[in-house]
PDB file of C-alpha atoms in Angstrom:
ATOM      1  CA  UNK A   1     130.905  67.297 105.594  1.00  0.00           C
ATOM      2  CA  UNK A   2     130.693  70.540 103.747  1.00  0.00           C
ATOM      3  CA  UNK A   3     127.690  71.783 102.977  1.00  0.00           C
ATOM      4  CA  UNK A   4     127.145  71.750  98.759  1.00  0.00           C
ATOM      5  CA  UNK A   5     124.148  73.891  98.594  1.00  0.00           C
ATOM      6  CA  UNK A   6     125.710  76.861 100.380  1.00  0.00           C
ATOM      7  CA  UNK A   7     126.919  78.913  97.395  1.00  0.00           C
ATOM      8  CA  UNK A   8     123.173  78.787  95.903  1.00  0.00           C
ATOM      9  CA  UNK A   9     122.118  82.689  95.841  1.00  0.00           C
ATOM     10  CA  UNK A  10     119.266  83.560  98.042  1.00  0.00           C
ATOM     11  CA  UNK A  11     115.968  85.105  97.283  1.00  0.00           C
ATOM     12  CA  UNK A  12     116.923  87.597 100.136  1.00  0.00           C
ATOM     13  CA  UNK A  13     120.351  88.549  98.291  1.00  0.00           C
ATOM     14  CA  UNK A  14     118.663  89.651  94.685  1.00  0.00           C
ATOM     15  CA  UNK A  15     119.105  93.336  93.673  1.00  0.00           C
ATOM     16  CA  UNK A  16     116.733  95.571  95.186  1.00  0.00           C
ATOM     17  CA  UNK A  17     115.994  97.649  92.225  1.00  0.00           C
ATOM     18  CA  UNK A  18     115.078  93.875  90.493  1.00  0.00           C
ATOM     19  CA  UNK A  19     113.289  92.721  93.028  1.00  0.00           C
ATOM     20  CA  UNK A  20     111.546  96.011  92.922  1.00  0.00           C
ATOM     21  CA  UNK A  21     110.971  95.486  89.019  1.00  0.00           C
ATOM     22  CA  UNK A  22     109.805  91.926  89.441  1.00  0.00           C
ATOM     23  CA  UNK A  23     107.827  93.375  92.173  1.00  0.00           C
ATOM     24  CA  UNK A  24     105.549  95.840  89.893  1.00  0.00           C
ATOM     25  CA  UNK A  25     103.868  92.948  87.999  1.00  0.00           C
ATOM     26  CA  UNK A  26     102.049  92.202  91.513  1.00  0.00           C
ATOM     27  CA  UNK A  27      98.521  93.653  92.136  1.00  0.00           C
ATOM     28  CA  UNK A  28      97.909  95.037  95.796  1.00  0.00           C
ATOM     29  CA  UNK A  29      95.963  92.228  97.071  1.00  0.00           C
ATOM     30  CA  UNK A  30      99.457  90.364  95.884  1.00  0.00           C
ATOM     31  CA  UNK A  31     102.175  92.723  97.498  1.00  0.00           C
ATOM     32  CA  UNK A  32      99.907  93.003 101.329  1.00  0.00           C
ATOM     33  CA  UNK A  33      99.270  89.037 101.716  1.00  0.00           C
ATOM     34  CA  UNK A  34     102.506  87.955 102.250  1.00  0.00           C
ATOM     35  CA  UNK A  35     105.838  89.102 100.065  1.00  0.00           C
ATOM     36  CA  UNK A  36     106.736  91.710 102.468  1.00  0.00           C
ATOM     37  CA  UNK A  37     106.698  89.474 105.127  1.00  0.00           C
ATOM     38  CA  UNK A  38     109.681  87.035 103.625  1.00  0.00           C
ATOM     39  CA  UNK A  39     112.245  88.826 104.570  1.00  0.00           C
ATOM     40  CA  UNK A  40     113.677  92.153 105.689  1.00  0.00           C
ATOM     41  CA  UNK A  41     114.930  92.955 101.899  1.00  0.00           C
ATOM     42  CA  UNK A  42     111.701  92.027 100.628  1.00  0.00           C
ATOM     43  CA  UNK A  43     109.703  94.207 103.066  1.00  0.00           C
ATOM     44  CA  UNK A  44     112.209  97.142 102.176  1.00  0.00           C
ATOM     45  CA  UNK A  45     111.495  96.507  98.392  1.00  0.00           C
ATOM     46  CA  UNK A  46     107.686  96.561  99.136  1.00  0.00           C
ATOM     47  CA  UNK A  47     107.983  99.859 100.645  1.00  0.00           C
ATOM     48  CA  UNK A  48     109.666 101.394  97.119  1.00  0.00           C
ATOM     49  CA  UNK A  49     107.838 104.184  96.029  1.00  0.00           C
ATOM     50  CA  UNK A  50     107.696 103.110  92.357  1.00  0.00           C
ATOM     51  CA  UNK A  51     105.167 100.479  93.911  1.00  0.00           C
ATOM     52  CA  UNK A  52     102.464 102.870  95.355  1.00  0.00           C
ATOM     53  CA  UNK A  53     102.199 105.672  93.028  1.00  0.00           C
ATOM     54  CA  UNK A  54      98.489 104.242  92.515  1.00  0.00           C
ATOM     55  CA  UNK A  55      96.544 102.054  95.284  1.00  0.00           C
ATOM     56  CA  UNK A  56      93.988 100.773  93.447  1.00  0.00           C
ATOM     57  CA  UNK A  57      90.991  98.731  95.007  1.00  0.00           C
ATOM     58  CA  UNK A  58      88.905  98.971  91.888  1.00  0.00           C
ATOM     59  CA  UNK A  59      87.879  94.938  92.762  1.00  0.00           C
ATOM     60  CA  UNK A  60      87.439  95.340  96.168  1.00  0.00           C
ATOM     61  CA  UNK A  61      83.495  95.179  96.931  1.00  0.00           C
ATOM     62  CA  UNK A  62      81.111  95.419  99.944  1.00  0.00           C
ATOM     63  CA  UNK A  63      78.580  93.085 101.333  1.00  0.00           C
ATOM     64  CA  UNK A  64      75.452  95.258 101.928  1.00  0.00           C
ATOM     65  CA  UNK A  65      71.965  95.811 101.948  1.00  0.00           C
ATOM     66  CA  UNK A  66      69.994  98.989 102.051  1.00  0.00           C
ATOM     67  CA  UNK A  67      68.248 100.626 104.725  1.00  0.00           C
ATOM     68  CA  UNK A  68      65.637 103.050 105.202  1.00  0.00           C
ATOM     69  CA  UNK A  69      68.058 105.506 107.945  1.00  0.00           C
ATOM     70  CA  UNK A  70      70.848 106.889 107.973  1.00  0.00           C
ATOM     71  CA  UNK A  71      73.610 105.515 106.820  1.00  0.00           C
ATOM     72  CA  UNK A  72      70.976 104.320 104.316  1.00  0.00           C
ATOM     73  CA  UNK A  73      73.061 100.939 103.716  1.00  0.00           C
ATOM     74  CA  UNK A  74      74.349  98.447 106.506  1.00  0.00           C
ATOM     75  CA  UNK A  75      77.895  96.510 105.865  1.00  0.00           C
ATOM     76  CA  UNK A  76      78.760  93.270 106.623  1.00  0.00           C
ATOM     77  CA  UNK A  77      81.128  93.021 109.407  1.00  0.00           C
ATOM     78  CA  UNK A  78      83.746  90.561 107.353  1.00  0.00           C
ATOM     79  CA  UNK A  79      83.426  93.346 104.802  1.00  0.00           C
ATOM     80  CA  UNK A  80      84.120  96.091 106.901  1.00  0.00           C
ATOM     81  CA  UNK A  81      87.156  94.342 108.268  1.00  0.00           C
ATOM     82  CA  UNK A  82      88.412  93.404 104.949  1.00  0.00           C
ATOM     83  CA  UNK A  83      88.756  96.747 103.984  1.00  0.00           C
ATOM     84  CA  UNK A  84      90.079  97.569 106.913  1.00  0.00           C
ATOM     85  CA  UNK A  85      92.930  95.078 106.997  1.00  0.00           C
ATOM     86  CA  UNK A  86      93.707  96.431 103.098  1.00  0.00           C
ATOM     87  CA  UNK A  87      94.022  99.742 104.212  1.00  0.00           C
ATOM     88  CA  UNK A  88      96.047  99.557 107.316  1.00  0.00           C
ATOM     89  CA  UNK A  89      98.434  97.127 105.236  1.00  0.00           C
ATOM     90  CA  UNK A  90      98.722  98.909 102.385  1.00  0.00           C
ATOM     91  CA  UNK A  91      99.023 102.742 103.769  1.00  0.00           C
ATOM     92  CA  UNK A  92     101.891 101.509 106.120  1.00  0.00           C
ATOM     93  CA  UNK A  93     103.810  99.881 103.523  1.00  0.00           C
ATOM     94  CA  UNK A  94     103.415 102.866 101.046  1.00  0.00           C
ATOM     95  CA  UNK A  95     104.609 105.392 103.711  1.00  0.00           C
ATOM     96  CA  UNK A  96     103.064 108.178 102.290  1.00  0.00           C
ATOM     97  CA  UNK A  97     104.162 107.482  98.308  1.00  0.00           C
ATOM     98  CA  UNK A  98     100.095 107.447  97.043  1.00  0.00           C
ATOM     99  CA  UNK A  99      99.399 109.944  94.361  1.00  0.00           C
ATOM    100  CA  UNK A 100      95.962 108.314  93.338  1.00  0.00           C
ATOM    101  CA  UNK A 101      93.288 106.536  95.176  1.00  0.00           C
ATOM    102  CA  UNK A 102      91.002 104.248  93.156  1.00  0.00           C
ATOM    103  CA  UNK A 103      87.806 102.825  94.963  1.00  0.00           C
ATOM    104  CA  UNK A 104      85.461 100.240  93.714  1.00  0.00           C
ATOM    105  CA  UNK A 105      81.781 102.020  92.567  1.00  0.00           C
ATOM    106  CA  UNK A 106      80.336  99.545  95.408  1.00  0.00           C
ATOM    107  CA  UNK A 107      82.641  99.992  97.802  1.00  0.00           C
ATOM    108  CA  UNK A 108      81.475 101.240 101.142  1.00  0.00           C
ATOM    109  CA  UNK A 109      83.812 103.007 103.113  1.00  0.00           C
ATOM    110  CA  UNK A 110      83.081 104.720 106.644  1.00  0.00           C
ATOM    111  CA  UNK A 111      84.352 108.035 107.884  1.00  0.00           C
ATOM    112  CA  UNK A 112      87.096 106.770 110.343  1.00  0.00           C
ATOM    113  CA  UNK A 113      88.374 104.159 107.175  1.00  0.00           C
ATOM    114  CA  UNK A 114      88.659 107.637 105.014  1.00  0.00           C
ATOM    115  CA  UNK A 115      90.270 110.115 107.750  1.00  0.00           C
ATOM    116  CA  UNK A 116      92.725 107.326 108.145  1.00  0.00           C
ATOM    117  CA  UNK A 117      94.039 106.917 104.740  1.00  0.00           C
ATOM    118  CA  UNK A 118      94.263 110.814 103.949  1.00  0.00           C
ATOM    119  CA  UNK A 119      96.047 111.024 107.009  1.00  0.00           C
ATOM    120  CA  UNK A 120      98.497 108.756 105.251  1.00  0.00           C
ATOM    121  CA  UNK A 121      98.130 109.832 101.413  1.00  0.00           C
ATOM    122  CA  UNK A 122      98.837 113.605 102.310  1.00  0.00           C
ATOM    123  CA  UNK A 123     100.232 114.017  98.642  1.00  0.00           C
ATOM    124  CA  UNK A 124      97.329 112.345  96.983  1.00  0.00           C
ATOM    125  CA  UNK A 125      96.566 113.865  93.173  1.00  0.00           C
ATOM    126  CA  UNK A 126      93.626 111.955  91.951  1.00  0.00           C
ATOM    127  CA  UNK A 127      90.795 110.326  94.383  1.00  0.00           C
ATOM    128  CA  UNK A 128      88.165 108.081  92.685  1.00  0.00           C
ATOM    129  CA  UNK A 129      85.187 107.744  94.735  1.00  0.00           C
ATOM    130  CA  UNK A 130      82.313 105.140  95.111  1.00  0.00           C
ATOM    131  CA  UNK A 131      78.734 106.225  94.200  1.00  0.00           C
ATOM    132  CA  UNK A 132      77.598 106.722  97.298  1.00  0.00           C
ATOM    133  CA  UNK A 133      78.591 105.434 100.983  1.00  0.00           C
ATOM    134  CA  UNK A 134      78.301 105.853 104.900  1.00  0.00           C
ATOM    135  CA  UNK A 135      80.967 108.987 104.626  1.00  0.00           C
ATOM    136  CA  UNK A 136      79.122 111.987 106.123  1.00  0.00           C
ATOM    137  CA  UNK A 137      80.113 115.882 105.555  1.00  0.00           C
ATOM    138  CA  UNK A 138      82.639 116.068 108.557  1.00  0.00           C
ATOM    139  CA  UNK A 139      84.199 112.972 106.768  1.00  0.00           C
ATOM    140  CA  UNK A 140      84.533 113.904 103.493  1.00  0.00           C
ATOM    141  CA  UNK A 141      85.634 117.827 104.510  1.00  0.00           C
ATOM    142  CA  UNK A 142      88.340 116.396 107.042  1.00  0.00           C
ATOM    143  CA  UNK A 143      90.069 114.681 104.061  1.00  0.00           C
ATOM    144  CA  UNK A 144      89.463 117.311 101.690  1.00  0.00           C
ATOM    145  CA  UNK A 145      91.600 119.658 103.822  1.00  0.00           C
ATOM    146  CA  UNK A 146      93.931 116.949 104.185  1.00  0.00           C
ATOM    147  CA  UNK A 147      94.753 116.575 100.302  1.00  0.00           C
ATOM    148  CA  UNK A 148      96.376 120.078  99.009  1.00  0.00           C
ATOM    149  CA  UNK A 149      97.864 118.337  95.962  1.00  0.00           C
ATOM    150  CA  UNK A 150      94.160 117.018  94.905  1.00  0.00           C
ATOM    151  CA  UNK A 151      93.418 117.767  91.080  1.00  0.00           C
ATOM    152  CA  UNK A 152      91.244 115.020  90.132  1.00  0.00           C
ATOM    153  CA  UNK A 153      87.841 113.822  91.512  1.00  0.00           C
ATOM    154  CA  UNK A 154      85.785 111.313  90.042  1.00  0.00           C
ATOM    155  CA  UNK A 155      82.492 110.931  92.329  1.00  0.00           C
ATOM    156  CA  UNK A 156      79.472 109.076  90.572  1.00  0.00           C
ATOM    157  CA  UNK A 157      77.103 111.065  92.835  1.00  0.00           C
ATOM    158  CA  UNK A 158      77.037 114.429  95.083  1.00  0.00           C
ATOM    159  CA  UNK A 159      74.523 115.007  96.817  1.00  0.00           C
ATOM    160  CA  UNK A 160      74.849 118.179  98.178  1.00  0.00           C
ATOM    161  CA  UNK A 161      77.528 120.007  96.161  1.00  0.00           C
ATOM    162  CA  UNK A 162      78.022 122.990  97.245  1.00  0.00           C
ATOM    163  CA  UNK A 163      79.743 122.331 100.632  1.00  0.00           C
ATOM    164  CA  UNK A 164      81.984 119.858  98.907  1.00  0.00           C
ATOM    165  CA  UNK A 165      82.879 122.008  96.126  1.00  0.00           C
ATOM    166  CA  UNK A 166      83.584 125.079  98.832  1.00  0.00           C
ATOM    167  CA  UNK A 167      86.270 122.945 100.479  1.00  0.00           C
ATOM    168  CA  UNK A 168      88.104 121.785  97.103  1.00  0.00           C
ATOM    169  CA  UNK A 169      88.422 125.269  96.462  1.00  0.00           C
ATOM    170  CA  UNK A 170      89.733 126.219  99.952  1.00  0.00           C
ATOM    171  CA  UNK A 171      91.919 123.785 100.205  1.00  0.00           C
ATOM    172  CA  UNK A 172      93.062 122.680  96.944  1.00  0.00           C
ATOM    173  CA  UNK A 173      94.285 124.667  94.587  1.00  0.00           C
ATOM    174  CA  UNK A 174      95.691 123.155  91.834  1.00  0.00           C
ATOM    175  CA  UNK A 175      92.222 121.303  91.442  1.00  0.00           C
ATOM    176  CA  UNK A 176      91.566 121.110  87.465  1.00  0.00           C
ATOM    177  CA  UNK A 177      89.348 117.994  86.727  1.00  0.00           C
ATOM    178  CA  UNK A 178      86.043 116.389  87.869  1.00  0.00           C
ATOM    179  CA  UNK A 179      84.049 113.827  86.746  1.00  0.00           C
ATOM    180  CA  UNK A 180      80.390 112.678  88.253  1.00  0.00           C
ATOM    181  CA  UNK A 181      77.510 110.978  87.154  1.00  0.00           C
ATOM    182  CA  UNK A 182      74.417 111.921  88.220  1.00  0.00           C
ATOM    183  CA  UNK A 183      72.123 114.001  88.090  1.00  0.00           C
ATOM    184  CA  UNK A 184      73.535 117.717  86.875  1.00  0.00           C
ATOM    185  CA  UNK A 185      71.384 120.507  87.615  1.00  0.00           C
ATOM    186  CA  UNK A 186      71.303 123.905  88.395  1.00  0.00           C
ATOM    187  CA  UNK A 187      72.593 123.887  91.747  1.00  0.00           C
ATOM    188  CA  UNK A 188      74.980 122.053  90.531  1.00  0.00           C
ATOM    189  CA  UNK A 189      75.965 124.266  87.390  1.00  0.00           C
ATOM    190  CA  UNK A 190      75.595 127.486  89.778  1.00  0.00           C
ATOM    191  CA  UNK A 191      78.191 125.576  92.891  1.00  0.00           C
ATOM    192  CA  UNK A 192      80.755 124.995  89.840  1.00  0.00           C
ATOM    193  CA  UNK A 193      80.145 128.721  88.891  1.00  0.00           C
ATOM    194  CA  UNK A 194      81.033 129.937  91.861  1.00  0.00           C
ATOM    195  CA  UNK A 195      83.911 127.626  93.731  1.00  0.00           C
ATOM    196  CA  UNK A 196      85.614 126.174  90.520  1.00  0.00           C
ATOM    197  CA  UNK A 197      85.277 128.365  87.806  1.00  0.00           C
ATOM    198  CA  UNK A 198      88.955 127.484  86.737  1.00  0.00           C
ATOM    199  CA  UNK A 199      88.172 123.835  86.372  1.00  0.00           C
ATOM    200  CA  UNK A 200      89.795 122.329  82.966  1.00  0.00           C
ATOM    201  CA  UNK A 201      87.937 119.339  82.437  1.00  0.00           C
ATOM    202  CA  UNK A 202      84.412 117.697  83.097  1.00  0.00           C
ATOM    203  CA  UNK A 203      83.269 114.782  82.756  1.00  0.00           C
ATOM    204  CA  UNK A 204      79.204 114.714  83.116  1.00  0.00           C
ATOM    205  CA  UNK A 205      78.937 111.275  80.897  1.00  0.00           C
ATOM    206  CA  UNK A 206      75.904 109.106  81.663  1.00  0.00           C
ATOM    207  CA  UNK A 207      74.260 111.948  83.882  1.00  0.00           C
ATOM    208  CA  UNK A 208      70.868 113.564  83.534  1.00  0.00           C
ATOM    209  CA  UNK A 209      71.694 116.953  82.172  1.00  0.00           C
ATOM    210  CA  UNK A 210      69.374 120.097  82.808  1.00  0.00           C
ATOM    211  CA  UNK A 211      69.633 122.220  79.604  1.00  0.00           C
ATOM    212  CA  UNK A 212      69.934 125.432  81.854  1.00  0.00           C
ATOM    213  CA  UNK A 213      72.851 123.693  83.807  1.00  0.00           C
ATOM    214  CA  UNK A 214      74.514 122.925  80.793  1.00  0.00           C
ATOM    215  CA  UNK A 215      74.490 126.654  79.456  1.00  0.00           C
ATOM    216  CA  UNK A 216      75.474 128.005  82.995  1.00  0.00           C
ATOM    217  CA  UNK A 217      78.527 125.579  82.873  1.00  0.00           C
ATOM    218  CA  UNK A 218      79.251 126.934  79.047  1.00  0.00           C
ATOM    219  CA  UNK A 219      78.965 130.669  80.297  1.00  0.00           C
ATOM    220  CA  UNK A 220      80.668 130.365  83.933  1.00  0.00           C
ATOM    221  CA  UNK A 221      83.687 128.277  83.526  1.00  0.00           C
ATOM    222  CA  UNK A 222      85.757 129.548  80.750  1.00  0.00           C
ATOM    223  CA  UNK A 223      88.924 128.050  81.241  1.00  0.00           C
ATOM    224  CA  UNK A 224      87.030 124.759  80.699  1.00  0.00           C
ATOM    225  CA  UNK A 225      89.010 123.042  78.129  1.00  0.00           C
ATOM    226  CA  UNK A 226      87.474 119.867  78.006  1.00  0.00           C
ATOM    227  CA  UNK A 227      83.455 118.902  78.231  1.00  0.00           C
ATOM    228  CA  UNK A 228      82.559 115.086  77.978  1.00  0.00           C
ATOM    229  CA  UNK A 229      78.376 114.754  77.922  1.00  0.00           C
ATOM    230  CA  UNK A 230      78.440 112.036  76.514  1.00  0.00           C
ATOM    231  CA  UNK A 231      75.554 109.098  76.964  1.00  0.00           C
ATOM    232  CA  UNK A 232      73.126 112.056  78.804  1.00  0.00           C
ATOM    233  CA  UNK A 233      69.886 112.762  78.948  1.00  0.00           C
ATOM    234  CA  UNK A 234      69.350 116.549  78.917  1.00  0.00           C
ATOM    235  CA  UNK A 235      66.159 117.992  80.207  1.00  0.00           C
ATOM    236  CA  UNK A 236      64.150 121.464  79.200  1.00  0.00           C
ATOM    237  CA  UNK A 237      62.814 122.818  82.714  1.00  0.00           C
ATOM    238  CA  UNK A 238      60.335 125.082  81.631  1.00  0.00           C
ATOM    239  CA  UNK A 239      58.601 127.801  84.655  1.00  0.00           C
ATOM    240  CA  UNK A 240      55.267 125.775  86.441  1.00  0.00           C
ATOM    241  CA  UNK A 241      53.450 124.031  86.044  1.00  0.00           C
ATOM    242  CA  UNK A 242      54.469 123.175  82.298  1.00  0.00           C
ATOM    243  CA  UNK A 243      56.110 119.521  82.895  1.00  0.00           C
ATOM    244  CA  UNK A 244      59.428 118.922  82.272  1.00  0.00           C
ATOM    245  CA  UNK A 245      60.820 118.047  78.723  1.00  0.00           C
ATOM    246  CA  UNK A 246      63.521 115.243  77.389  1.00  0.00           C
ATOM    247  CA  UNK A 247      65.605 116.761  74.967  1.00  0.00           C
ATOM    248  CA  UNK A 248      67.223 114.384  72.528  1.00  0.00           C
ATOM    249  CA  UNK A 249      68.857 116.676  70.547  1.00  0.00           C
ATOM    250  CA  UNK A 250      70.922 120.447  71.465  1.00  0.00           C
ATOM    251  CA  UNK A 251      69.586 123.878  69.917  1.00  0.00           C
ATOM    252  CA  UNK A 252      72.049 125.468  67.638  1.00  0.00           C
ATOM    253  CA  UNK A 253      72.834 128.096  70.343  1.00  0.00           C
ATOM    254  CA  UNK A 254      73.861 125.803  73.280  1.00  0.00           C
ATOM    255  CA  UNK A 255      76.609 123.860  70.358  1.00  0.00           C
ATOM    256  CA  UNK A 256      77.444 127.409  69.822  1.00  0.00           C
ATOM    257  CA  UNK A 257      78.581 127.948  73.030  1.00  0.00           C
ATOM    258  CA  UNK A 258      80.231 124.495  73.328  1.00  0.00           C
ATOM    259  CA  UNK A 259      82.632 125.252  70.304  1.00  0.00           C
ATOM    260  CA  UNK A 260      85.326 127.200  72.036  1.00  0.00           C
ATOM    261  CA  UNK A 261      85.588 124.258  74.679  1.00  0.00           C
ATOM    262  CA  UNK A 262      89.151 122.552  73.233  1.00  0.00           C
ATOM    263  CA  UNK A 263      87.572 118.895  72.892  1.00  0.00           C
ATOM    264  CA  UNK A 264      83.836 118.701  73.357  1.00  0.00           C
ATOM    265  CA  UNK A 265      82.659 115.238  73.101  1.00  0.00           C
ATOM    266  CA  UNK A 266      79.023 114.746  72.808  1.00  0.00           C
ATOM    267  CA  UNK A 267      76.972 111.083  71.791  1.00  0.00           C
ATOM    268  CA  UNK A 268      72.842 110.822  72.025  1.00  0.00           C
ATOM    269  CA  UNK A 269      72.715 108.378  69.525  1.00  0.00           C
ATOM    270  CA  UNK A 270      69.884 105.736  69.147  1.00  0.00           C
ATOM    271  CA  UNK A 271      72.533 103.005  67.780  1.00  0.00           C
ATOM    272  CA  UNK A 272      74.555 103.144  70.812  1.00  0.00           C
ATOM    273  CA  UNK A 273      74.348 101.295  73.672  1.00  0.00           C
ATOM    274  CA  UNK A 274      75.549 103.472  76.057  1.00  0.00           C
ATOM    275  CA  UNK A 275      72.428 106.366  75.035  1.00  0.00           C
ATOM    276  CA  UNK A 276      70.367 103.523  75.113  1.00  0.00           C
ATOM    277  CA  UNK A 277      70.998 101.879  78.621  1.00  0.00           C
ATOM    278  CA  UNK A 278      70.852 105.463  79.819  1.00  0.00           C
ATOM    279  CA  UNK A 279      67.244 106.466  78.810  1.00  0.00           C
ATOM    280  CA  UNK A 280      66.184 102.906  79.325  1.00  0.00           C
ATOM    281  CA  UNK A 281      67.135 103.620  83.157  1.00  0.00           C
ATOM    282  CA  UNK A 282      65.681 106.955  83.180  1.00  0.00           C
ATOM    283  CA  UNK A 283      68.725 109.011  83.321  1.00  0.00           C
ATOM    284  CA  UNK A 284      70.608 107.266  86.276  1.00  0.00           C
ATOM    285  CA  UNK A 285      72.263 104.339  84.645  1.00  0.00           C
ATOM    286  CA  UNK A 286      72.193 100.752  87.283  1.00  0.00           C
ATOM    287  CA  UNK A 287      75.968  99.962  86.522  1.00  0.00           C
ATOM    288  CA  UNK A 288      75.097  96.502  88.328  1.00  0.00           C
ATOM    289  CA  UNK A 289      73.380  95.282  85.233  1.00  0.00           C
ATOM    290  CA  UNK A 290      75.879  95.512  82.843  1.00  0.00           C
ATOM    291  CA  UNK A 291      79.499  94.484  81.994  1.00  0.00           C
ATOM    292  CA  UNK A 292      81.716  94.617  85.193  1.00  0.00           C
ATOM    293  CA  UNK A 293      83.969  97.596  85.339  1.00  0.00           C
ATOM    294  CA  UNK A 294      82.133  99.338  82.526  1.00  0.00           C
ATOM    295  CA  UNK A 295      81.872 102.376  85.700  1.00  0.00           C
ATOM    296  CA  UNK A 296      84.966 102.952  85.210  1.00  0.00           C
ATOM    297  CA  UNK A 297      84.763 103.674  81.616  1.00  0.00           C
ATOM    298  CA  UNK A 298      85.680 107.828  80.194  1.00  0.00           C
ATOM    299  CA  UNK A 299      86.236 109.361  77.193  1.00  0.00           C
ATOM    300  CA  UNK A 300      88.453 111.613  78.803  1.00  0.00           C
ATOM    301  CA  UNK A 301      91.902 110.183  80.165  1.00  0.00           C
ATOM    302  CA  UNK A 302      92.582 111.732  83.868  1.00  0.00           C
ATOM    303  CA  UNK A 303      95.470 114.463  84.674  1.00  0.00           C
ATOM    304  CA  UNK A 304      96.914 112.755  87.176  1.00  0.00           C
ATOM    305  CA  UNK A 305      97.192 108.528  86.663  1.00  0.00           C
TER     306      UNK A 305
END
């Protein structure tokens, strides 16, 4: 008897490019659990380009607790593998397509889980960090050098800048943009001085901001073209042993300065929440308490997305 149901298209025949555009309305978590295991077409179509332009893990959190050592935080094991499993999925279907990285503010990610996915993203443009993880200097200088393309940073916290910010200028020269939020002192304003004095834009919203820093950063960097300090709290640090001083408004001569910067966006405001949730933390907002991803949050859009 001949078989009726045999001129019925099949999933596995559809148009790659459609499949392809069907395929775009999937997340990550979506695309890595299963589709590009159907078939060979499907795997193929899974592997477009068009797909991985962005891997973003933005809701991809770690189990953790601190400790008092180094790394300063343990991991769960199932979360360690997790992230593991996403990466090793995820960089071999994109084959090398991923222009920018997006990682959750609580996501913990070890040295060997970030050598491993720059040694697959070796065009990556834009690289958003967590706050602050088990990634040690070798770590974070082995992908640096691995990333010539890089022009976009976001990294809530540095710790140490100026080894970080001698590599990005070693190694990658087209950088333009970089966002933290911290604290922003004069180490910090001097290390910018000296390895990225052709950065474009800044973002330094929700940091603590010392008012010396900020007028080093207005001097030094004069291609600067855009300056978000937003939600801040800016600090007078006056010579010993006169204690330090919250500013909550700018002197005349520091707005001055700010007015050749292209778009300079400023708000310490007592009506907004933002200001408010700042100073009530004491200049190092605890993103935990508020609205989930409210971290990732800018004024300023990003060069690469």
């Amino acid at each position: 008897m001949e078989d009726g149901g045999s001129n019925i298209p099949k999933w596995g025949d559809l148009d790659i490019d459609i499949l392809v555009k069907i395929l775009q309305s999937f997340n990550v978590f979506e695309l890595i659990s299963g589709i590009a295991h159907v078939c060979s077409t499907w795997r193929l179509a899974c592997c477009d380009p068009l797909l991985w332009k962005t891997l973003d893990l933005s809701i991809l959190e770690s189990n953790y607790i601190k400790i008092p050592l180094e790394p300063y935080v343990w991991v769960d094991d199932p979360s360690h593998k997790t992230l593991t499993r996403v990466l090793k999925i995820s960089l071999n279907l994109s084959r090398g397509s991923i222009l920018t990285l997006i990682l959750h503010y609580n996501l913990y990610i070890s040295d060997d889980q970030l050598t491993y996915t720059a040694e697959r993203c070796p065009r990556l443009r834009r690289l958003v960090m967590p706050a602050w993880n088990r990634i040690k200097r070798t770590g974070i200088c082995t992908a640096i050098r691995t990333w010539p393309d890089l022009e976009s940073l976001t990294m809530p916290y540095i710790a140490n800048p100026p080894y970080l910010m001698e590599e990005i200028a070693k190694n990658c020269k087209k950088f333009a943009e970089l966002k933290i939020m911290g604290l922003c002192d004069t180490t910090m304003a001097s290390t910018l001085a000296v390895f990225l004095p052709n950065l474009k834009v800044l973002s330094l919203r929700c940091s603590t901001i010392w008012k010396e820093a900020l007028v080093i950063i207005l001097d030094s960097l004069q291609n600067l073209e855009v300056l978000n300090i937003s939600h801040c709290v800016f600090i007078e640090v006056p010579p010993p042993p006169a204690p330090n001083k919250v500013l909550y408004q700018l002197d005349d001569s520091i707005l001055q300065k700010a007015s050749r910067v292209r778009k300079f966006i400023m708000c310490s405001c007592d009506s907004c929440i933002m200001c408010q949730r700042i100073r009530k933390d004491e200049g190092l907002i605890r993103w935990h308490k508020y609205e989930k991803d409210l971290w990732k949050e800018d004024e300023v859009g990003s060069l690469a997305v």
